[in-house]
């Protein structure tokens, strides 16, 4: 069980959110931030670097948005849907863009295939949480 | 002139965004992230700490969202309104909440007064940029 | 297998570092950043908040240093011991302080017990990597 | 006067650190994080991209370490030299490497010239603070 889930289980939660959905989004966003950072570094070593510029830029944005999303979701005590909703939407949007771009390079670069998986998983986990908020 | 504006002026910009508006949002978001971190640390030293818990939590979220916003706006070459719009909305939302909470404590704590100013400035700069995107 | 390890296994690594040690430090630092953010939020809800101020402050520093450490370690292609060594030392130092403080509160607060574990694991993983660098 | 300095002036400081030196390091580190993010994005648009790979990687590390340094320095109430010293050393190390690499490209790329300035200023401000700690 991840620390995120263990932590949520120690709370006197006042917010009516499923801890499984919340922990899944926290873990997926944290993992996606890491995968995008690593994919970036790997892209920069490839011979077809010029083809990977868009991938690098999307990975950089994805890292920053996923990290902020993981942090805000890790503070459920003062949960505010007016903040969380647009932030999750931003996270879903960049995970879709970044996942699609990584998918284009996945046949040639194993690191893009792994990164695509991390983006898809984060997209789904954030979308599931968004659906639960609405 | 801030580095953000100097940097934007060195670009061959393809995106049709006013560099003054963009630099103002980058600088305001970066400053707000710092002010919220410092306000937080100051709140934790106050005798009326129990009254400041909501302020601390909002400042923590504000730092993370402002930092991500500043970073994404600092990468204008692959500018994507589908990401930038919800992210700016999240940033405006937390700056309003955090600014309002800091305003409650501003009469008693000078650090909350300074932090309120940083939040209000960031809220306006991000809203101006949002208006320009629409 | 974590994304960090999967990613490292897709690289043509030029740096002579054990990928298991590196992935362990990346994962432990990312997890510790999350646990400290969550512990923080939980501390702020406790009745004995005044006793937890030092814990909150150490957790905040621990999150920032662990996140930076995880990010830098996730970019092994341009590995620089002159940067990585002091950064790992900073990470070990804050994980020791934060772990010790969490340990003081662990008997009363389950979230501090979980956070202590995350800090100890990160301390060990970063120390193991430091030892391998020397 | 920056928010960082204004904030420091509202504190009942217990730590014996010159607030001017501390605010200078906080501001320089925050600005350097932003400049490196922007330089990165600009590098990725250049025709001689392959020559700029090392510059991009150093800028990415510089952003993460400067951001963590700015955040930790923004929390002076629980100031710990055992954490701050190695963190400042890591920050000085990456600012030197990144500044030197940007200097190589400064004659060709204005954005690298601006980024070099940001790195040099951060290096000096962090070194000044380190000297004051010793």
mmCIF file of C-alpha atoms in Angstrom, chain A residues 11-17 76-79, chain C residues 45:
data_model
loop_
_atom_site.group_PDB
_atom_site.id
_atom_site.type_symbol
_atom_site.label_atom_id
_atom_site.label_comp_id
_atom_site.label_asym_id
_atom_site.label_seq_id
_atom_site.Cartn_x
_atom_site.Cartn_y
_atom_site.Cartn_z
ATOM 1 C CA UNK A 11 -7.018 11.079 8.829
ATOM 2 C CA UNK A 12 -10.236 12.078 10.439
ATOM 3 C CA UNK A 13 -11.590 12.906 7.024
ATOM 4 C CA UNK A 14 -14.304 15.492 6.788
ATOM 5 C CA UNK A 15 -14.356 15.540 3.014
ATOM 6 C CA UNK A 16 -16.647 13.034 1.347
ATOM 7 C CA UNK A 17 -14.151 11.628 -1.159
ATOM 8 C CA UNK A 76 -7.391 16.922 1.733
ATOM 9 C CA UNK A 77 -8.275 18.611 5.039
ATOM 10 C CA UNK A 78 -9.123 21.958 3.408
ATOM 11 C CA UNK A 79 -10.425 20.411 0.189
ATOM 12 C CA UNK C 45 -5.660 19.150 12.195
#
